[in-house]
Amino acid sequence: MAKDKKGAQKGSPAENSKLTSKDYLSELRRLHVELVKLQEWVQQKGIKICIVFEGRDGAGKGGTIKALTERVSPRVFRVVALPAPTEREKSQMYLQRYLPHLPAAGEVVIFDRSWYNRAGVERVMGFCTKEQVTSFLKAAPLIEKAIVGSGVILLKYWLEVSQEEQTLRLEARINDGRKTWKLSGMDLKSYGRWYDYSRARDDMFKATDSEYAPWLVANSNDKRRVRLNIIADLLSRIPYKEIPREKVKLPERQKPGGYREPDYPFKFIPEKF
């Protein structure tokens, strides 16, 4: 992945220009309209879509998922971010806890980190054995082939961030009161293990980058661009069509029928703004 000194991929728009807020919001609005069309198509046709987001801490997964889901229904676009496994789940087959969350007809399931925790954080932080990692890397392609074979559209995105940009984002989590909740002890422990994560990523790609479930890599040094790029990419990979809709007209309101506003001491909140 050839990059310039700032970490942008050479030849990419991010290397030469900054995306303005106006342009970003305008394009995001256009993409949101398309996502609503996709949502209606998924519901009517009973389509099953699974989207996996992976990447290092601070790569921008959460912001991308928020941009993707903020204008669609959470009953259709369902985000799955599993906590640490319970003792019972630890005793199960590793992939077992993820399978119940796969989409049914008419659903789009988005994994904010996924079964690939085993190939990434669990491997790097020593939460599993080398044998368990090896077993996972052999099993994952087989499971994913079965998932795709069942009719699920499976998209796997890896957000690639540079060392410099990751540092800036984690420092912001330390210093910005709005972001402190994003910083965990695990983030701090994993920060110093950049090359361990690189080796883990490389092995993961080599073993699980298949024709039926390829890894799609997105340069995430520019938060605005990566959000637009990923949404545009996933829309291009799903052959959806706009579902015709009848024109909607608001009905007339009913007459008061003698109703009067009550003389009641409503407890209004202070209007400070």
PDB file of C-alpha atoms in Angstrom:
ATOM      1  CA  MET A   1       0.000   0.000   0.000  1.00  0.00           C
ATOM      2  CA  ALA A   2       2.049   2.919  -1.279  1.00  0.00           C
ATOM      3  CA  LYS A   3       1.532   6.042   0.798  1.00  0.00           C
ATOM      4  CA  ASP A   4       2.956   9.539   1.029  1.00  0.00           C
ATOM      5  CA  LYS A   5       4.588  10.938   4.182  1.00  0.00           C
ATOM      6  CA  LYS A   6       1.194  11.871   5.627  1.00  0.00           C
ATOM      7  CA  GLY A   7      -0.100   8.329   5.235  1.00  0.00           C
ATOM      8  CA  ALA A   8      -2.445   8.916   2.296  1.00  0.00           C
ATOM      9  CA  GLN A   9      -2.374   6.443  -0.530  1.00  0.00           C
ATOM     10  CA  LYS A  10      -0.407   7.908  -3.423  1.00  0.00           C
ATOM     11  CA  GLY A  11      -2.616   9.126  -6.203  1.00  0.00           C
ATOM     12  CA  SER A  12      -5.687   9.311  -3.976  1.00  0.00           C
ATOM     13  CA  PRO A  13      -7.804  12.510  -3.743  1.00  0.00           C
ATOM     14  CA  ALA A  14      -6.852  12.791  -0.054  1.00  0.00           C
ATOM     15  CA  GLU A  15      -3.255  13.361  -1.108  1.00  0.00           C
ATOM     16  CA  ASN A  16      -4.102  16.491  -3.059  1.00  0.00           C
ATOM     17  CA  SER A  17      -7.212  18.141  -1.631  1.00  0.00           C
ATOM     18  CA  LYS A  18      -9.353  18.465   1.477  1.00  0.00           C
ATOM     19  CA  LEU A  19     -13.021  17.586   1.277  1.00  0.00           C
ATOM     20  CA  THR A  20     -15.079  20.540   2.509  1.00  0.00           C
ATOM     21  CA  SER A  21     -17.891  20.082   4.988  1.00  0.00           C
ATOM     22  CA  LYS A  22     -20.392  21.328   2.406  1.00  0.00           C
ATOM     23  CA  ASP A  23     -19.255  18.840  -0.239  1.00  0.00           C
ATOM     24  CA  TYR A  24     -19.124  16.016   2.304  1.00  0.00           C
ATOM     25  CA  LEU A  25     -22.642  16.613   3.613  1.00  0.00           C
ATOM     26  CA  SER A  26     -24.033  17.022   0.107  1.00  0.00           C
ATOM     27  CA  GLU A  27     -22.584  13.718  -1.079  1.00  0.00           C
ATOM     28  CA  LEU A  28     -23.526  11.971   2.168  1.00  0.00           C
ATOM     29  CA  ARG A  29     -27.119  13.108   1.719  1.00  0.00           C
ATOM     30  CA  ARG A  30     -27.180  11.669  -1.801  1.00  0.00           C
ATOM     31  CA  LEU A  31     -25.795   8.351  -0.537  1.00  0.00           C
ATOM     32  CA  HIS A  32     -28.320   8.290   2.313  1.00  0.00           C
ATOM     33  CA  VAL A  33     -31.125   8.500  -0.244  1.00  0.00           C
ATOM     34  CA  GLU A  34     -29.636   5.483  -2.012  1.00  0.00           C
ATOM     35  CA  LEU A  35     -29.358   3.589   1.280  1.00  0.00           C
ATOM     36  CA  VAL A  36     -33.068   4.157   1.878  1.00  0.00           C
ATOM     37  CA  LYS A  37     -33.752   2.728  -1.578  1.00  0.00           C
ATOM     38  CA  LEU A  38     -31.552  -0.249  -0.688  1.00  0.00           C
ATOM     39  CA  GLN A  39     -33.443  -0.691   2.581  1.00  0.00           C
ATOM     40  CA  GLU A  40     -36.812  -0.840   0.829  1.00  0.00           C
ATOM     41  CA  TRP A  41     -35.461  -3.304  -1.737  1.00  0.00           C
ATOM     42  CA  VAL A  42     -33.980  -5.521   0.984  1.00  0.00           C
ATOM     43  CA  GLN A  43     -37.298  -5.600   2.825  1.00  0.00           C
ATOM     44  CA  GLN A  44     -39.461  -6.265  -0.202  1.00  0.00           C
ATOM     45  CA  LYS A  45     -37.194  -8.899  -1.760  1.00  0.00           C
ATOM     46  CA  GLY A  46     -36.147 -10.606   1.482  1.00  0.00           C
ATOM     47  CA  ILE A  47     -32.446  -9.991   0.851  1.00  0.00           C
ATOM     48  CA  LYS A  48     -29.841 -10.907   3.490  1.00  0.00           C
ATOM     49  CA  ILE A  49     -26.743  -8.706   3.815  1.00  0.00           C
ATOM     50  CA  CYS A  50     -23.858  -9.010   6.286  1.00  0.00           C
ATOM     51  CA  ILE A  51     -21.203  -6.283   6.493  1.00  0.00           C
ATOM     52  CA  VAL A  52     -18.047  -6.789   8.559  1.00  0.00           C
ATOM     53  CA  PHE A  53     -15.904  -3.835   9.681  1.00  0.00           C
ATOM     54  CA  GLU A  54     -12.387  -4.480  10.921  1.00  0.00           C
ATOM     55  CA  GLY A  55      -9.281  -2.356  11.460  1.00  0.00           C
ATOM     56  CA  ARG A  56      -6.930  -1.101  14.126  1.00  0.00           C
ATOM     57  CA  ASP A  57      -8.086   0.979  17.081  1.00  0.00           C
ATOM     58  CA  GLY A  58      -8.883   4.475  15.841  1.00  0.00           C
ATOM     59  CA  ALA A  59      -9.261   3.428  12.209  1.00  0.00           C
ATOM     60  CA  GLY A  60     -12.737   4.990  12.001  1.00  0.00           C
ATOM     61  CA  LYS A  61     -15.036   1.972  12.135  1.00  0.00           C
ATOM     62  CA  GLY A  62     -17.533   3.543  14.521  1.00  0.00           C
ATOM     63  CA  GLY A  63     -17.828   6.800  12.581  1.00  0.00           C
ATOM     64  CA  THR A  64     -18.263   4.939   9.316  1.00  0.00           C
ATOM     65  CA  ILE A  65     -20.981   2.718  10.775  1.00  0.00           C
ATOM     66  CA  LYS A  66     -22.753   5.778  12.202  1.00  0.00           C
ATOM     67  CA  ALA A  67     -22.660   7.520   8.810  1.00  0.00           C
ATOM     68  CA  LEU A  68     -23.974   4.356   7.185  1.00  0.00           C
ATOM     69  CA  THR A  69     -26.893   3.851   9.570  1.00  0.00           C
ATOM     70  CA  GLU A  70     -27.997   7.309  10.697  1.00  0.00           C
ATOM     71  CA  ARG A  71     -30.798   7.656   8.098  1.00  0.00           C
ATOM     72  CA  VAL A  72     -32.077   4.086   7.881  1.00  0.00           C
ATOM     73  CA  SER A  73     -34.189   1.954  10.183  1.00  0.00           C
ATOM     74  CA  PRO A  74     -32.385   0.144  13.032  1.00  0.00           C
ATOM     75  CA  ARG A  75     -34.916  -2.655  12.577  1.00  0.00           C
ATOM     76  CA  VAL A  76     -33.472  -3.312   9.122  1.00  0.00           C
ATOM     77  CA  PHE A  77     -29.869  -2.142   9.538  1.00  0.00           C
ATOM     78  CA  ARG A  78     -28.863  -3.913  12.733  1.00  0.00           C
ATOM     79  CA  VAL A  79     -25.468  -3.179  14.303  1.00  0.00           C
ATOM     80  CA  VAL A  80     -23.794  -5.986  16.255  1.00  0.00           C
ATOM     81  CA  ALA A  81     -20.944  -5.132  18.635  1.00  0.00           C
ATOM     82  CA  LEU A  82     -20.514  -8.082  20.960  1.00  0.00           C
ATOM     83  CA  PRO A  83     -18.962  -7.666  24.431  1.00  0.00           C
ATOM     84  CA  ALA A  84     -16.272  -9.945  25.801  1.00  0.00           C
ATOM     85  CA  PRO A  85     -17.456 -13.575  25.801  1.00  0.00           C
ATOM     86  CA  THR A  86     -19.021 -15.066  28.914  1.00  0.00           C
ATOM     87  CA  GLU A  87     -17.579 -18.182  30.515  1.00  0.00           C
ATOM     88  CA  ARG A  88     -20.245 -20.250  28.774  1.00  0.00           C
ATOM     89  CA  GLU A  89     -19.425 -18.692  25.403  1.00  0.00           C
ATOM     90  CA  LYS A  90     -15.737 -19.350  25.945  1.00  0.00           C
ATOM     91  CA  SER A  91     -16.544 -23.051  26.122  1.00  0.00           C
ATOM     92  CA  GLN A  92     -18.397 -23.024  22.788  1.00  0.00           C
ATOM     93  CA  MET A  93     -17.013 -23.444  19.303  1.00  0.00           C
ATOM     94  CA  TYR A  94     -15.409 -20.062  18.651  1.00  0.00           C
ATOM     95  CA  LEU A  95     -17.636 -18.927  15.793  1.00  0.00           C
ATOM     96  CA  GLN A  96     -20.806 -20.158  17.520  1.00  0.00           C
ATOM     97  CA  ARG A  97     -21.585 -16.893  19.347  1.00  0.00           C
ATOM     98  CA  TYR A  98     -21.592 -14.939  16.090  1.00  0.00           C
ATOM     99  CA  LEU A  99     -23.852 -17.211  14.033  1.00  0.00           C
ATOM    100  CA  PRO A 100     -27.168 -16.274  15.757  1.00  0.00           C
ATOM    101  CA  HIS A 101     -26.588 -12.649  14.746  1.00  0.00           C
ATOM    102  CA  LEU A 102     -26.391 -13.344  11.010  1.00  0.00           C
ATOM    103  CA  PRO A 103     -29.178 -11.716   8.970  1.00  0.00           C
ATOM    104  CA  ALA A 104     -32.565 -13.204   8.241  1.00  0.00           C
ATOM    105  CA  ALA A 105     -34.538 -12.216   5.160  1.00  0.00           C
ATOM    106  CA  GLY A 106     -35.015  -8.447   4.940  1.00  0.00           C
ATOM    107  CA  GLU A 107     -32.097  -7.571   7.220  1.00  0.00           C
ATOM    108  CA  VAL A 108     -28.721  -5.869   6.938  1.00  0.00           C
ATOM    109  CA  VAL A 109     -26.436  -6.880   9.802  1.00  0.00           C
ATOM    110  CA  ILE A 110     -23.321  -4.791  10.453  1.00  0.00           C
ATOM    111  CA  PHE A 111     -20.579  -6.245  12.640  1.00  0.00           C
ATOM    112  CA  ASP A 112     -18.519  -3.627  14.479  1.00  0.00           C
ATOM    113  CA  ARG A 113     -15.652  -6.074  14.843  1.00  0.00           C
ATOM    114  CA  SER A 114     -16.539  -9.666  14.241  1.00  0.00           C
ATOM    115  CA  TRP A 115     -15.290 -13.230  14.407  1.00  0.00           C
ATOM    116  CA  TYR A 116     -11.981 -11.787  13.196  1.00  0.00           C
ATOM    117  CA  ASN A 117     -11.248 -10.729  16.778  1.00  0.00           C
ATOM    118  CA  ARG A 118      -9.508 -14.093  17.038  1.00  0.00           C
ATOM    119  CA  ALA A 119      -7.143 -13.250  14.182  1.00  0.00           C
ATOM    120  CA  GLY A 120      -6.500  -9.757  15.535  1.00  0.00           C
ATOM    121  CA  VAL A 121      -6.796  -8.562  19.123  1.00  0.00           C
ATOM    122  CA  GLU A 122      -7.023 -12.048  20.672  1.00  0.00           C
ATOM    123  CA  ARG A 123      -3.878 -13.159  18.868  1.00  0.00           C
ATOM    124  CA  VAL A 124      -1.888  -9.989  19.559  1.00  0.00           C
ATOM    125  CA  MET A 125      -2.904  -9.676  23.197  1.00  0.00           C
ATOM    126  CA  GLY A 126      -2.388 -13.361  23.958  1.00  0.00           C
ATOM    127  CA  PHE A 127      -6.046 -14.178  24.677  1.00  0.00           C
ATOM    128  CA  CYS A 128      -5.810 -17.366  22.637  1.00  0.00           C
ATOM    129  CA  THR A 129      -3.158 -19.879  21.645  1.00  0.00           C
ATOM    130  CA  LYS A 130      -1.302 -20.083  18.337  1.00  0.00           C
ATOM    131  CA  GLU A 131      -3.114 -23.335  17.686  1.00  0.00           C
ATOM    132  CA  GLN A 132      -6.473 -21.637  18.157  1.00  0.00           C
ATOM    133  CA  VAL A 133      -5.512 -18.898  15.683  1.00  0.00           C
ATOM    134  CA  THR A 134      -4.370 -21.473  13.141  1.00  0.00           C
ATOM    135  CA  SER A 135      -7.602 -23.421  13.585  1.00  0.00           C
ATOM    136  CA  PHE A 136      -9.664 -20.251  13.152  1.00  0.00           C
ATOM    137  CA  LEU A 137      -7.866 -19.191   9.970  1.00  0.00           C
ATOM    138  CA  LYS A 138      -8.600 -22.619   8.492  1.00  0.00           C
ATOM    139  CA  ALA A 139     -12.246 -22.628   9.590  1.00  0.00           C
ATOM    140  CA  ALA A 140     -13.240 -19.047   8.751  1.00  0.00           C
ATOM    141  CA  PRO A 141     -13.176 -19.429   4.940  1.00  0.00           C
ATOM    142  CA  LEU A 142     -15.270 -22.592   5.205  1.00  0.00           C
ATOM    143  CA  ILE A 143     -17.847 -20.916   7.445  1.00  0.00           C
ATOM    144  CA  GLU A 144     -17.958 -17.866   5.177  1.00  0.00           C
ATOM    145  CA  LYS A 145     -18.451 -20.080   2.129  1.00  0.00           C
ATOM    146  CA  ALA A 146     -21.427 -21.643   3.900  1.00  0.00           C
ATOM    147  CA  ILE A 147     -22.766 -18.182   4.818  1.00  0.00           C
ATOM    148  CA  VAL A 148     -22.514 -16.984   1.219  1.00  0.00           C
ATOM    149  CA  GLY A 149     -23.932 -20.289   0.011  1.00  0.00           C
ATOM    150  CA  SER A 150     -27.031 -19.712   2.158  1.00  0.00           C
ATOM    151  CA  GLY A 151     -27.819 -16.568   0.163  1.00  0.00           C
ATOM    152  CA  VAL A 152     -26.155 -13.917   2.349  1.00  0.00           C
ATOM    153  CA  ILE A 153     -24.336 -11.064   0.628  1.00  0.00           C
ATOM    154  CA  LEU A 154     -21.121 -10.867   2.702  1.00  0.00           C
ATOM    155  CA  LEU A 155     -18.933  -7.757   2.544  1.00  0.00           C
ATOM    156  CA  LYS A 156     -15.735  -7.483   4.610  1.00  0.00           C
ATOM    157  CA  TYR A 157     -14.103  -4.054   5.000  1.00  0.00           C
ATOM    158  CA  TRP A 158     -10.680  -3.393   6.478  1.00  0.00           C
ATOM    159  CA  LEU A 159     -10.032   0.267   7.397  1.00  0.00           C
ATOM    160  CA  GLU A 160      -6.351   1.047   6.967  1.00  0.00           C
ATOM    161  CA  VAL A 161      -4.995   3.926   9.078  1.00  0.00           C
ATOM    162  CA  SER A 162      -1.418   5.217   9.332  1.00  0.00           C
ATOM    163  CA  GLN A 163       0.613   5.259  12.538  1.00  0.00           C
ATOM    164  CA  GLU A 164       0.603   9.055  12.620  1.00  0.00           C
ATOM    165  CA  GLU A 165      -3.159   9.367  12.176  1.00  0.00           C
ATOM    166  CA  GLN A 166      -3.864   6.660  14.737  1.00  0.00           C
ATOM    167  CA  THR A 167      -1.736   8.552  17.270  1.00  0.00           C
ATOM    168  CA  LEU A 168      -3.672  11.772  16.635  1.00  0.00           C
ATOM    169  CA  ARG A 169      -7.000  10.039  17.095  1.00  0.00           C
ATOM    170  CA  LEU A 170      -6.048   8.224  20.290  1.00  0.00           C
ATOM    171  CA  GLU A 171      -4.605  11.433  21.721  1.00  0.00           C
ATOM    172  CA  ALA A 172      -7.925  13.113  20.955  1.00  0.00           C
ATOM    173  CA  ARG A 173      -9.668  10.414  22.987  1.00  0.00           C
ATOM    174  CA  ILE A 174      -7.422  11.290  25.912  1.00  0.00           C
ATOM    175  CA  ASN A 175      -7.867  15.056  25.689  1.00  0.00           C
ATOM    176  CA  ASP A 176     -11.395  15.549  24.335  1.00  0.00           C
ATOM    177  CA  GLY A 177     -14.103  15.105  26.973  1.00  0.00           C
ATOM    178  CA  ARG A 178     -16.550  13.994  24.286  1.00  0.00           C
ATOM    179  CA  LYS A 179     -14.341  11.069  23.314  1.00  0.00           C
ATOM    180  CA  THR A 180     -12.911   9.747  26.567  1.00  0.00           C
ATOM    181  CA  TRP A 181     -15.472   6.926  26.611  1.00  0.00           C
ATOM    182  CA  LYS A 182     -13.908   5.601  23.403  1.00  0.00           C
ATOM    183  CA  LEU A 183     -10.538   5.005  25.057  1.00  0.00           C
ATOM    184  CA  SER A 184     -10.122   1.653  26.768  1.00  0.00           C
ATOM    185  CA  GLY A 185      -7.236   0.040  28.574  1.00  0.00           C
ATOM    186  CA  MET A 186      -7.024  -2.378  25.657  1.00  0.00           C
ATOM    187  CA  ASP A 187      -6.454   0.547  23.278  1.00  0.00           C
ATOM    188  CA  LEU A 188      -3.446   1.646  25.318  1.00  0.00           C
ATOM    189  CA  LYS A 189      -1.999  -1.854  25.522  1.00  0.00           C
ATOM    190  CA  SER A 190      -2.420  -2.498  21.821  1.00  0.00           C
ATOM    191  CA  TYR A 191      -1.096   0.917  20.718  1.00  0.00           C
ATOM    192  CA  GLY A 192       2.539  -0.105  21.156  1.00  0.00           C
ATOM    193  CA  ARG A 193       2.094  -3.349  19.226  1.00  0.00           C
ATOM    194  CA  TRP A 194       1.727  -1.876  15.742  1.00  0.00           C
ATOM    195  CA  TYR A 195       3.843  -4.468  13.971  1.00  0.00           C
ATOM    196  CA  ASP A 196       2.308  -7.390  15.844  1.00  0.00           C
ATOM    197  CA  TYR A 197      -1.032  -6.187  14.464  1.00  0.00           C
ATOM    198  CA  SER A 198       0.520  -5.802  11.007  1.00  0.00           C
ATOM    199  CA  ARG A 199       1.696  -9.411  11.065  1.00  0.00           C
ATOM    200  CA  ALA A 200      -1.718 -10.541  12.286  1.00  0.00           C
ATOM    201  CA  ARG A 201      -3.454  -8.572   9.529  1.00  0.00           C
ATOM    202  CA  ASP A 202      -1.151 -10.007   6.872  1.00  0.00           C
ATOM    203  CA  ASP A 203      -1.742 -13.594   8.002  1.00  0.00           C
ATOM    204  CA  MET A 204      -5.488 -12.963   8.196  1.00  0.00           C
ATOM    205  CA  PHE A 205      -5.615 -11.599   4.653  1.00  0.00           C
ATOM    206  CA  LYS A 206      -3.540 -14.453   3.302  1.00  0.00           C
ATOM    207  CA  ALA A 207      -5.824 -17.074   4.825  1.00  0.00           C
ATOM    208  CA  THR A 208      -9.271 -15.481   4.432  1.00  0.00           C
ATOM    209  CA  ASP A 209      -9.163 -13.191   1.374  1.00  0.00           C
ATOM    210  CA  SER A 210     -11.292 -15.477  -0.794  1.00  0.00           C
ATOM    211  CA  GLU A 211     -13.011 -15.014  -4.124  1.00  0.00           C
ATOM    212  CA  TYR A 212     -16.456 -15.398  -2.533  1.00  0.00           C
ATOM    213  CA  ALA A 213     -15.641 -13.211   0.529  1.00  0.00           C
ATOM    214  CA  PRO A 214     -12.740 -10.877  -0.340  1.00  0.00           C
ATOM    215  CA  TRP A 215     -11.230  -8.285   1.962  1.00  0.00           C
ATOM    216  CA  LEU A 216     -12.035  -4.759   0.762  1.00  0.00           C
ATOM    217  CA  VAL A 217      -9.414  -2.283   1.993  1.00  0.00           C
ATOM    218  CA  ALA A 218     -10.265   1.392   2.528  1.00  0.00           C
ATOM    219  CA  ASN A 219      -7.754   4.152   3.273  1.00  0.00           C
ATOM    220  CA  SER A 220      -9.196   5.742   6.424  1.00  0.00           C
ATOM    221  CA  ASN A 221      -6.770   8.587   7.135  1.00  0.00           C
ATOM    222  CA  ASP A 222      -9.465  11.017   5.964  1.00  0.00           C
ATOM    223  CA  LYS A 223     -12.608  10.278   7.980  1.00  0.00           C
ATOM    224  CA  ARG A 224     -14.993  12.022   5.613  1.00  0.00           C
ATOM    225  CA  ARG A 225     -13.629  10.381   2.499  1.00  0.00           C
ATOM    226  CA  VAL A 226     -13.555   6.867   3.905  1.00  0.00           C
ATOM    227  CA  ARG A 227     -17.198   7.100   4.956  1.00  0.00           C
ATOM    228  CA  LEU A 228     -18.285   8.210   1.501  1.00  0.00           C
ATOM    229  CA  ASN A 229     -16.008   5.707  -0.229  1.00  0.00           C
ATOM    230  CA  ILE A 230     -17.256   2.730   1.765  1.00  0.00           C
ATOM    231  CA  ILE A 231     -20.946   3.601   1.425  1.00  0.00           C
ATOM    232  CA  ALA A 232     -20.528   4.166  -2.313  1.00  0.00           C
ATOM    233  CA  ASP A 233     -18.620   0.895  -2.649  1.00  0.00           C
ATOM    234  CA  LEU A 234     -21.145  -1.263  -0.833  1.00  0.00           C
ATOM    235  CA  LEU A 235     -23.991   0.277  -2.851  1.00  0.00           C
ATOM    236  CA  SER A 236     -22.095  -0.609  -6.030  1.00  0.00           C
ATOM    237  CA  ARG A 237     -21.717  -4.237  -4.910  1.00  0.00           C
ATOM    238  CA  ILE A 238     -25.402  -4.865  -4.210  1.00  0.00           C
ATOM    239  CA  PRO A 239     -27.680  -5.025  -7.287  1.00  0.00           C
ATOM    240  CA  TYR A 240     -30.618  -3.180  -5.706  1.00  0.00           C
ATOM    241  CA  LYS A 241     -33.376  -1.362  -7.556  1.00  0.00           C
ATOM    242  CA  GLU A 242     -35.637   1.474  -6.474  1.00  0.00           C
ATOM    243  CA  ILE A 243     -39.028   0.222  -5.371  1.00  0.00           C
ATOM    244  CA  PRO A 244     -41.841   2.344  -6.893  1.00  0.00           C
ATOM    245  CA  ARG A 245     -43.821   4.236  -4.271  1.00  0.00           C
ATOM    246  CA  GLU A 246     -47.187   5.918  -4.423  1.00  0.00           C
ATOM    247  CA  LYS A 247     -47.206   9.669  -3.957  1.00  0.00           C
ATOM    248  CA  VAL A 248     -48.044  10.568  -0.373  1.00  0.00           C
ATOM    249  CA  LYS A 249     -50.361  13.432   0.553  1.00  0.00           C
ATOM    250  CA  LEU A 250     -51.069  14.435   4.126  1.00  0.00           C
ATOM    251  CA  PRO A 251     -54.747  14.045   5.069  1.00  0.00           C
ATOM    252  CA  GLU A 252     -56.749  16.956   6.442  1.00  0.00           C
ATOM    253  CA  ARG A 253     -56.685  17.368  10.202  1.00  0.00           C
ATOM    254  CA  GLN A 254     -59.888  16.721  12.114  1.00  0.00           C
ATOM    255  CA  LYS A 255     -61.995  19.621  13.381  1.00  0.00           C
ATOM    256  CA  PRO A 256     -61.579  20.647  17.047  1.00  0.00           C
ATOM    257  CA  GLY A 257     -65.018  19.303  17.910  1.00  0.00           C
ATOM    258  CA  GLY A 258     -65.227  21.595  20.925  1.00  0.00           C
ATOM    259  CA  TYR A 259     -61.708  20.795  22.214  1.00  0.00           C
ATOM    260  CA  ARG A 260     -59.974  23.590  24.170  1.00  0.00           C
ATOM    261  CA  GLU A 261     -56.409  23.729  25.392  1.00  0.00           C
ATOM    262  CA  PRO A 262     -56.471  22.979  29.150  1.00  0.00           C
ATOM    263  CA  ASP A 263     -55.435  25.480  31.770  1.00  0.00           C
ATOM    264  CA  TYR A 264     -52.822  23.093  33.106  1.00  0.00           C
ATOM    265  CA  PRO A 265     -49.440  23.969  34.706  1.00  0.00           C
ATOM    266  CA  PHE A 266     -47.234  22.066  32.247  1.00  0.00           C
ATOM    267  CA  LYS A 267     -43.701  21.708  33.549  1.00  0.00           C
ATOM    268  CA  PHE A 268     -41.765  23.183  30.633  1.00  0.00           C
ATOM    269  CA  ILE A 269     -37.997  22.827  30.684  1.00  0.00           C
ATOM    270  CA  PRO A 270     -35.915  26.019  30.933  1.00  0.00           C
ATOM    271  CA  GLU A 271     -35.259  27.605  27.525  1.00  0.00           C
ATOM    272  CA  LYS A 272     -31.548  28.291  27.841  1.00  0.00           C
ATOM    273  CA  PHE A 273     -30.917  28.347  24.114  1.00  0.00           C
TER     274      PHE A 273
END
